[in-house]
Amino acid sequence: GAVVSQHPSRVICKSGTSVKIECRSLDFQATTMFWYRQFPKQSLMLMATSNEGSKATYEQGVEKDKFLINHASLTLSTLTVTSAHPEDSSFYICSASVRQRGTDTQYFGPGTRLTVL
Amino acid sequence: GENVEQHPSTLSVQEGDSAVIKCTYSDSASNYFPWYKQELGKRPQLIIDIRSNVGEKKDQRIAVTLNKTAKHFSLHITETQPEDSAVYFCAASKSGGGADGLTFGKGTHLIIQP
């Protein structure tokens, strides 16, 4: 149980285009999902918290108009990188919070490697 | 906001020896402390976690200790094996892993020497 998937796993795009990344909880419903970004050889940085049916909460320094998040259902959250530029190239990873035996745990998706040319 | 410091950044140990990675956190409201193992290009995998109502937790060769007063927690791996080689991240959260995201340490590259 507690499987999180992401699609696509890898994307290469031209500067100025928009890219959509999907995060799905496969065997559970997730009221809360999270989006992280990881640059090479660095740690994971929380970008935003995505709540089903409401607006996402963005961390300081993350542009909400550039990183659009939609959490339309209890199993799907999407991150759209708008007008992507080379500095947006990174590993984007989502996680979903699941309640098991009365406690919450976050499980991560496999990540999406974005390369902007 | 929360700040998590992790040491060392690189740790090389002989196979069979023990490895210890230490983290400190700044926000006394944090109450959930997971440890993740990440292999190159892969997702972080939860290996063990501890909540603020306990001081120690063990799962086979892996153990985590928490000192709330000093705001630090540590990962202990005994009888290390080559497959333990990876980057390990500690993290902290205020909501027990539920409503709030995780603040990660910078990671420790663990190298197991054969």
PDB file of N, CA and C in Angstrom, chain B residues 24-94:
ATOM      1  N   THR B  24      20.159  18.219  13.822  1.00  0.00           N
ATOM      2  CA  THR B  24      19.570  19.110  14.811  1.00  0.00           C
ATOM      3  C   THR B  24      18.464  19.910  14.136  1.00  0.00           C
ATOM      4  N   TYR B  25      17.480  20.315  14.914  1.00  0.00           N
ATOM      5  CA  TYR B  25      16.396  21.122  14.377  1.00  0.00           C
ATOM      6  C   TYR B  25      16.198  22.344  15.256  1.00  0.00           C
ATOM      7  N   SER B  26      15.525  23.350  14.715  1.00  0.00           N
ATOM      8  CA  SER B  26      15.431  24.611  15.437  1.00  0.00           C
ATOM      9  C   SER B  26      14.059  24.872  16.044  1.00  0.00           C
ATOM     10  N   ASP B  27      13.010  24.329  15.456  1.00  0.00           N
ATOM     11  CA  ASP B  27      11.648  24.649  15.884  1.00  0.00           C
ATOM     12  C   ASP B  27      11.158  23.634  16.927  1.00  0.00           C
ATOM     13  N   SER B  28      10.972  24.083  18.127  1.00  0.00           N
ATOM     14  CA  SER B  28      10.548  23.178  19.199  1.00  0.00           C
ATOM     15  C   SER B  28       9.151  22.610  18.956  1.00  0.00           C
ATOM     16  N   ALA B  29       8.401  23.190  18.012  1.00  0.00           N
ATOM     17  CA  ALA B  29       7.067  22.669  17.695  1.00  0.00           C
ATOM     18  C   ALA B  29       7.132  21.440  16.782  1.00  0.00           C
ATOM     19  N   SER B  30       8.277  21.166  16.189  1.00  0.00           N
ATOM     20  CA  SER B  30       8.400  19.975  15.341  1.00  0.00           C
ATOM     21  C   SER B  30       8.204  18.729  16.169  1.00  0.00           C
ATOM     22  N   ASN B  31       7.470  17.769  15.626  1.00  0.00           N
ATOM     23  CA  ASN B  31       7.147  16.578  16.408  1.00  0.00           C
ATOM     24  C   ASN B  31       7.271  15.278  15.625  1.00  0.00           C
ATOM     25  N   TYR B  32       7.758  15.377  14.400  1.00  0.00           N
ATOM     26  CA  TYR B  32       7.878  14.184  13.564  1.00  0.00           C
ATOM     27  C   TYR B  32       9.197  14.244  12.817  1.00  0.00           C
ATOM     28  N   PHE B  33       9.971  13.141  12.911  1.00  0.00           N
ATOM     29  CA  PHE B  33      11.345  13.154  12.395  1.00  0.00           C
ATOM     30  C   PHE B  33      11.601  11.877  11.595  1.00  0.00           C
ATOM     31  N   PRO B  34      11.403  11.942  10.283  1.00  0.00           N
ATOM     32  CA  PRO B  34      11.657  10.756   9.450  1.00  0.00           C
ATOM     33  C   PRO B  34      13.065  10.766   8.879  1.00  0.00           C
ATOM     34  N   TRP B  35      13.524   9.595   8.497  1.00  0.00           N
ATOM     35  CA  TRP B  35      14.789   9.438   7.790  1.00  0.00           C
ATOM     36  C   TRP B  35      14.502   8.768   6.453  1.00  0.00           C
ATOM     37  N   TYR B  36      15.101   9.334   5.390  1.00  0.00           N
ATOM     38  CA  TYR B  36      14.904   8.793   4.050  1.00  0.00           C
ATOM     39  C   TYR B  36      16.248   8.386   3.456  1.00  0.00           C
ATOM     40  N   LYS B  37      16.207   7.328   2.666  1.00  0.00           N
ATOM     41  CA  LYS B  37      17.373   6.854   1.914  1.00  0.00           C
ATOM     42  C   LYS B  37      17.100   7.120   0.445  1.00  0.00           C
ATOM     43  N   GLN B  38      18.049   7.740  -0.240  1.00  0.00           N
ATOM     44  CA  GLN B  38      17.846   8.034  -1.650  1.00  0.00           C
ATOM     45  C   GLN B  38      19.033   7.541  -2.461  1.00  0.00           C
ATOM     46  N   GLU B  39      18.751   6.683  -3.405  1.00  0.00           N
ATOM     47  CA  GLU B  39      19.778   6.240  -4.349  1.00  0.00           C
ATOM     48  C   GLU B  39      19.730   7.153  -5.564  1.00  0.00           C
ATOM     49  N   LEU B  40      20.810   7.198  -6.306  1.00  0.00           N
ATOM     50  CA  LEU B  40      20.970   8.159  -7.389  1.00  0.00           C
ATOM     51  C   LEU B  40      19.809   8.085  -8.382  1.00  0.00           C
ATOM     52  N   GLY B  41      19.143   9.216  -8.577  1.00  0.00           N
ATOM     53  CA  GLY B  41      18.061   9.287  -9.558  1.00  0.00           C
ATOM     54  C   GLY B  41      16.751   8.652  -9.129  1.00  0.00           C
ATOM     55  N   LYS B  42      16.707   8.194  -7.870  1.00  0.00           N
ATOM     56  CA  LYS B  42      15.488   7.518  -7.396  1.00  0.00           C
ATOM     57  C   LYS B  42      14.733   8.370  -6.380  1.00  0.00           C
ATOM     58  N   ARG B  43      13.556   7.897  -6.010  1.00  0.00           N
ATOM     59  CA  ARG B  43      12.775   8.610  -5.009  1.00  0.00           C
ATOM     60  C   ARG B  43      13.344   8.370  -3.615  1.00  0.00           C
ATOM     61  N   PRO B  44      13.138   9.310  -2.694  1.00  0.00           N
ATOM     62  CA  PRO B  44      13.510   9.049  -1.294  1.00  0.00           C
ATOM     63  C   PRO B  44      12.614   7.954  -0.728  1.00  0.00           C
ATOM     64  N   GLN B  45      13.209   7.039   0.002  1.00  0.00           N
ATOM     65  CA  GLN B  45      12.444   5.953   0.614  1.00  0.00           C
ATOM     66  C   GLN B  45      12.533   6.067   2.126  1.00  0.00           C
ATOM     67  N   LEU B  46      11.391   6.046   2.764  1.00  0.00           N
ATOM     68  CA  LEU B  46      11.344   6.122   4.219  1.00  0.00           C
ATOM     69  C   LEU B  46      11.952   4.860   4.817  1.00  0.00           C
ATOM     70  N   ILE B  47      12.936   5.036   5.699  1.00  0.00           N
ATOM     71  CA  ILE B  47      13.549   3.859   6.319  1.00  0.00           C
ATOM     72  C   ILE B  47      13.171   3.735   7.790  1.00  0.00           C
ATOM     73  N   ILE B  48      12.941   4.838   8.454  1.00  0.00           N
ATOM     74  CA  ILE B  48      12.506   4.815   9.838  1.00  0.00           C
ATOM     75  C   ILE B  48      12.060   6.221  10.217  1.00  0.00           C
ATOM     76  N   ASP B  49      11.169   6.321  11.179  1.00  0.00           N
ATOM     77  CA  ASP B  49      10.756   7.631  11.654  1.00  0.00           C
ATOM     78  C   ASP B  49      10.508   7.570  13.155  1.00  0.00           C
ATOM     79  N   ILE B  50      10.487   8.734  13.771  1.00  0.00           N
ATOM     80  CA  ILE B  50      10.239   8.796  15.205  1.00  0.00           C
ATOM     81  C   ILE B  50       9.396  10.022  15.495  1.00  0.00           C
ATOM     82  N   ARG B  51       8.519   9.871  16.450  1.00  0.00           N
ATOM     83  CA  ARG B  51       7.659  10.985  16.843  1.00  0.00           C
ATOM     84  C   ARG B  51       8.074  11.454  18.225  1.00  0.00           C
ATOM     85  N   SER B  52       7.653  12.669  18.572  1.00  0.00           N
ATOM     86  CA  SER B  52       8.228  13.316  19.753  1.00  0.00           C
ATOM     87  C   SER B  52       7.806  12.688  21.069  1.00  0.00           C
ATOM     88  N   ASN B  53       6.896  11.728  21.027  1.00  0.00           N
ATOM     89  CA  ASN B  53       6.485  11.108  22.280  1.00  0.00           C
ATOM     90  C   ASN B  53       7.333   9.890  22.652  1.00  0.00           C
ATOM     91  N   VAL B  54       8.346   9.594  21.820  1.00  0.00           N
ATOM     92  CA  VAL B  54       9.256   8.497  22.148  1.00  0.00           C
ATOM     93  C   VAL B  54      10.697   8.970  22.004  1.00  0.00           C
ATOM     94  N   GLY B  55      11.620   8.268  22.664  1.00  0.00           N
ATOM     95  CA  GLY B  55      13.014   8.677  22.615  1.00  0.00           C
ATOM     96  C   GLY B  55      13.883   7.816  21.712  1.00  0.00           C
ATOM     97  N   GLU B  56      13.395   6.613  21.402  1.00  0.00           N
ATOM     98  CA  GLU B  56      14.198   5.699  20.592  1.00  0.00           C
ATOM     99  C   GLU B  56      13.284   4.721  19.869  1.00  0.00           C
ATOM    100  N   LYS B  57      13.715   4.356  18.676  1.00  0.00           N
ATOM    101  CA  LYS B  57      12.958   3.375  17.903  1.00  0.00           C
ATOM    102  C   LYS B  57      13.942   2.535  17.117  1.00  0.00           C
ATOM    103  N   LYS B  58      13.671   1.250  17.025  1.00  0.00           N
ATOM    104  CA  LYS B  58      14.614   0.355  16.348  1.00  0.00           C
ATOM    105  C   LYS B  58      13.877  -0.548  15.374  1.00  0.00           C
ATOM    106  N   ASP B  59      14.528  -0.790  14.236  1.00  0.00           N
ATOM    107  CA  ASP B  59      13.978  -1.711  13.244  1.00  0.00           C
ATOM    108  C   ASP B  59      15.138  -2.480  12.656  1.00  0.00           C
ATOM    109  N   GLN B  60      15.375  -3.660  13.158  1.00  0.00           N
ATOM    110  CA  GLN B  60      16.472  -4.530  12.733  1.00  0.00           C
ATOM    111  C   GLN B  60      17.806  -3.804  12.885  1.00  0.00           C
ATOM    112  N   ARG B  61      18.514  -3.508  11.799  1.00  0.00           N
ATOM    113  CA  ARG B  61      19.849  -2.892  11.914  1.00  0.00           C
ATOM    114  C   ARG B  61      19.797  -1.378  12.043  1.00  0.00           C
ATOM    115  N   ILE B  62      18.606  -0.816  11.989  1.00  0.00           N
ATOM    116  CA  ILE B  62      18.467   0.644  11.976  1.00  0.00           C
ATOM    117  C   ILE B  62      17.790   1.112  13.256  1.00  0.00           C
ATOM    118  N   ALA B  63      18.310   2.177  13.828  1.00  0.00           N
ATOM    119  CA  ALA B  63      17.704   2.756  15.020  1.00  0.00           C
ATOM    120  C   ALA B  63      17.765   4.275  14.922  1.00  0.00           C
ATOM    121  N   VAL B  64      16.814   4.916  15.558  1.00  0.00           N
ATOM    122  CA  VAL B  64      16.799   6.378  15.616  1.00  0.00           C
ATOM    123  C   VAL B  64      16.593   6.783  17.067  1.00  0.00           C
ATOM    124  N   THR B  65      17.324   7.810  17.495  1.00  0.00           N
ATOM    125  CA  THR B  65      17.169   8.352  18.840  1.00  0.00           C
ATOM    126  C   THR B  65      16.778   9.818  18.731  1.00  0.00           C
ATOM    127  N   LEU B  66      16.024  10.289  19.689  1.00  0.00           N
ATOM    128  CA  LEU B  66      15.548  11.664  19.695  1.00  0.00           C
ATOM    129  C   LEU B  66      15.765  12.272  21.068  1.00  0.00           C
ATOM    130  N   ASN B  67      16.372  13.457  21.097  1.00  0.00           N
ATOM    131  CA  ASN B  67      16.543  14.217  22.336  1.00  0.00           C
ATOM    132  C   ASN B  67      15.803  15.533  22.142  1.00  0.00           C
ATOM    133  N   LYS B  68      14.607  15.616  22.657  1.00  0.00           N
ATOM    134  CA  LYS B  68      13.780  16.809  22.451  1.00  0.00           C
ATOM    135  C   LYS B  68      14.357  18.033  23.140  1.00  0.00           C
ATOM    136  N   THR B  69      14.962  17.834  24.276  1.00  0.00           N
ATOM    137  CA  THR B  69      15.515  18.966  25.014  1.00  0.00           C
ATOM    138  C   THR B  69      16.630  19.627  24.232  1.00  0.00           C
ATOM    139  N   ALA B  70      17.495  18.809  23.669  1.00  0.00           N
ATOM    140  CA  ALA B  70      18.631  19.324  22.898  1.00  0.00           C
ATOM    141  C   ALA B  70      18.266  19.570  21.445  1.00  0.00           C
ATOM    142  N   LYS B  71      17.086  19.157  21.036  1.00  0.00           N
ATOM    143  CA  LYS B  71      16.622  19.286  19.647  1.00  0.00           C
ATOM    144  C   LYS B  71      17.581  18.605  18.687  1.00  0.00           C
ATOM    145  N   HIS B  72      17.914  17.368  18.989  1.00  0.00           N
ATOM    146  CA  HIS B  72      18.668  16.620  18.005  1.00  0.00           C
ATOM    147  C   HIS B  72      18.219  15.166  17.940  1.00  0.00           C
ATOM    148  N   PHE B  73      18.419  14.578  16.784  1.00  0.00           N
ATOM    149  CA  PHE B  73      18.057  13.179  16.564  1.00  0.00           C
ATOM    150  C   PHE B  73      19.113  12.538  15.672  1.00  0.00           C
ATOM    151  N   SER B  74      19.278  11.251  15.835  1.00  0.00           N
ATOM    152  CA  SER B  74      20.370  10.548  15.160  1.00  0.00           C
ATOM    153  C   SER B  74      19.895   9.237  14.555  1.00  0.00           C
ATOM    154  N   LEU B  75      20.549   8.875  13.467  1.00  0.00           N
ATOM    155  CA  LEU B  75      20.306   7.587  12.796  1.00  0.00           C
ATOM    156  C   LEU B  75      21.504   6.687  13.043  1.00  0.00           C
ATOM    157  N   HIS B  76      21.234   5.464  13.463  1.00  0.00           N
ATOM    158  CA  HIS B  76      22.290   4.499  13.712  1.00  0.00           C
ATOM    159  C   HIS B  76      22.064   3.288  12.819  1.00  0.00           C
ATOM    160  N   ILE B  77      23.077   2.939  12.042  1.00  0.00           N
ATOM    161  CA  ILE B  77      23.007   1.731  11.226  1.00  0.00           C
ATOM    162  C   ILE B  77      24.111   0.803  11.693  1.00  0.00           C
ATOM    163  N   THR B  78      23.751  -0.393  12.109  1.00  0.00           N
ATOM    164  CA  THR B  78      24.757  -1.361  12.569  1.00  0.00           C
ATOM    165  C   THR B  78      25.008  -2.407  11.479  1.00  0.00           C
ATOM    166  N   GLU B  79      26.151  -3.064  11.597  1.00  0.00           N
ATOM    167  CA  GLU B  79      26.522  -4.140  10.664  1.00  0.00           C
ATOM    168  C   GLU B  79      26.295  -3.698   9.213  1.00  0.00           C
ATOM    169  N   THR B  80      26.904  -2.602   8.841  1.00  0.00           N
ATOM    170  CA  THR B  80      26.654  -2.026   7.518  1.00  0.00           C
ATOM    171  C   THR B  80      27.017  -2.989   6.390  1.00  0.00           C
ATOM    172  N   GLN B  81      26.238  -2.866   5.323  1.00  0.00           N
ATOM    173  CA  GLN B  81      26.409  -3.722   4.148  1.00  0.00           C
ATOM    174  C   GLN B  81      26.567  -2.837   2.910  1.00  0.00           C
ATOM    175  N   PRO B  82      27.139  -3.363   1.836  1.00  0.00           N
ATOM    176  CA  PRO B  82      27.334  -2.533   0.632  1.00  0.00           C
ATOM    177  C   PRO B  82      26.048  -1.870   0.136  1.00  0.00           C
ATOM    178  N   GLU B  83      24.922  -2.553   0.286  1.00  0.00           N
ATOM    179  CA  GLU B  83      23.656  -1.983  -0.192  1.00  0.00           C
ATOM    180  C   GLU B  83      23.155  -0.824   0.670  1.00  0.00           C
ATOM    181  N   ASP B  84      23.839  -0.558   1.770  1.00  0.00           N
ATOM    182  CA  ASP B  84      23.494   0.616   2.582  1.00  0.00           C
ATOM    183  C   ASP B  84      24.065   1.894   1.970  1.00  0.00           C
ATOM    184  N   SER B  85      24.960   1.772   1.018  1.00  0.00           N
ATOM    185  CA  SER B  85      25.551   2.951   0.372  1.00  0.00           C
ATOM    186  C   SER B  85      24.453   3.744  -0.340  1.00  0.00           C
ATOM    187  N   ALA B  86      24.330   5.018   0.004  1.00  0.00           N
ATOM    188  CA  ALA B  86      23.285   5.885  -0.556  1.00  0.00           C
ATOM    189  C   ALA B  86      23.417   7.248   0.114  1.00  0.00           C
ATOM    190  N   VAL B  87      22.506   8.149  -0.249  1.00  0.00           N
ATOM    191  CA  VAL B  87      22.416   9.433   0.459  1.00  0.00           C
ATOM    192  C   VAL B  87      21.248   9.342   1.435  1.00  0.00           C
ATOM    193  N   TYR B  88      21.502   9.723   2.652  1.00  0.00           N
ATOM    194  CA  TYR B  88      20.488   9.681   3.704  1.00  0.00           C
ATOM    195  C   TYR B  88      20.097  11.098   4.089  1.00  0.00           C
ATOM    196  N   PHE B  89      18.799  11.335   4.187  1.00  0.00           N
ATOM    197  CA  PHE B  89      18.283  12.638   4.589  1.00  0.00           C
ATOM    198  C   PHE B  89      17.468  12.508   5.862  1.00  0.00           C
ATOM    199  N   CYS B  90      17.700  13.433   6.789  1.00  0.00           N
ATOM    200  CA  CYS B  90      16.800  13.562   7.923  1.00  0.00           C
ATOM    201  C   CYS B  90      15.816  14.678   7.598  1.00  0.00           C
ATOM    202  N   ALA B  91      14.702  14.697   8.297  1.00  0.00           N
ATOM    203  CA  ALA B  91      13.696  15.725   8.062  1.00  0.00           C
ATOM    204  C   ALA B  91      12.915  15.969   9.341  1.00  0.00           C
ATOM    205  N   ALA B  92      12.208  17.089   9.358  1.00  0.00           N
ATOM    206  CA  ALA B  92      11.381  17.436  10.510  1.00  0.00           C
ATOM    207  C   ALA B  92      10.079  18.045  10.016  1.00  0.00           C
ATOM    208  N   SER B  93       9.020  17.841  10.829  1.00  0.00           N
ATOM    209  CA  SER B  93       7.706  18.381  10.488  1.00  0.00           C
ATOM    210  C   SER B  93       6.948  18.699  11.769  1.00  0.00           C
ATOM    211  N   LYS B  94       6.051  19.687  11.674  1.00  0.00           N
ATOM    212  CA  LYS B  94       5.278  20.083  12.854  1.00  0.00           C
ATOM    213  C   LYS B  94       3.967  19.351  13.001  1.00  0.00           C
TER     214      LYS B  94
END
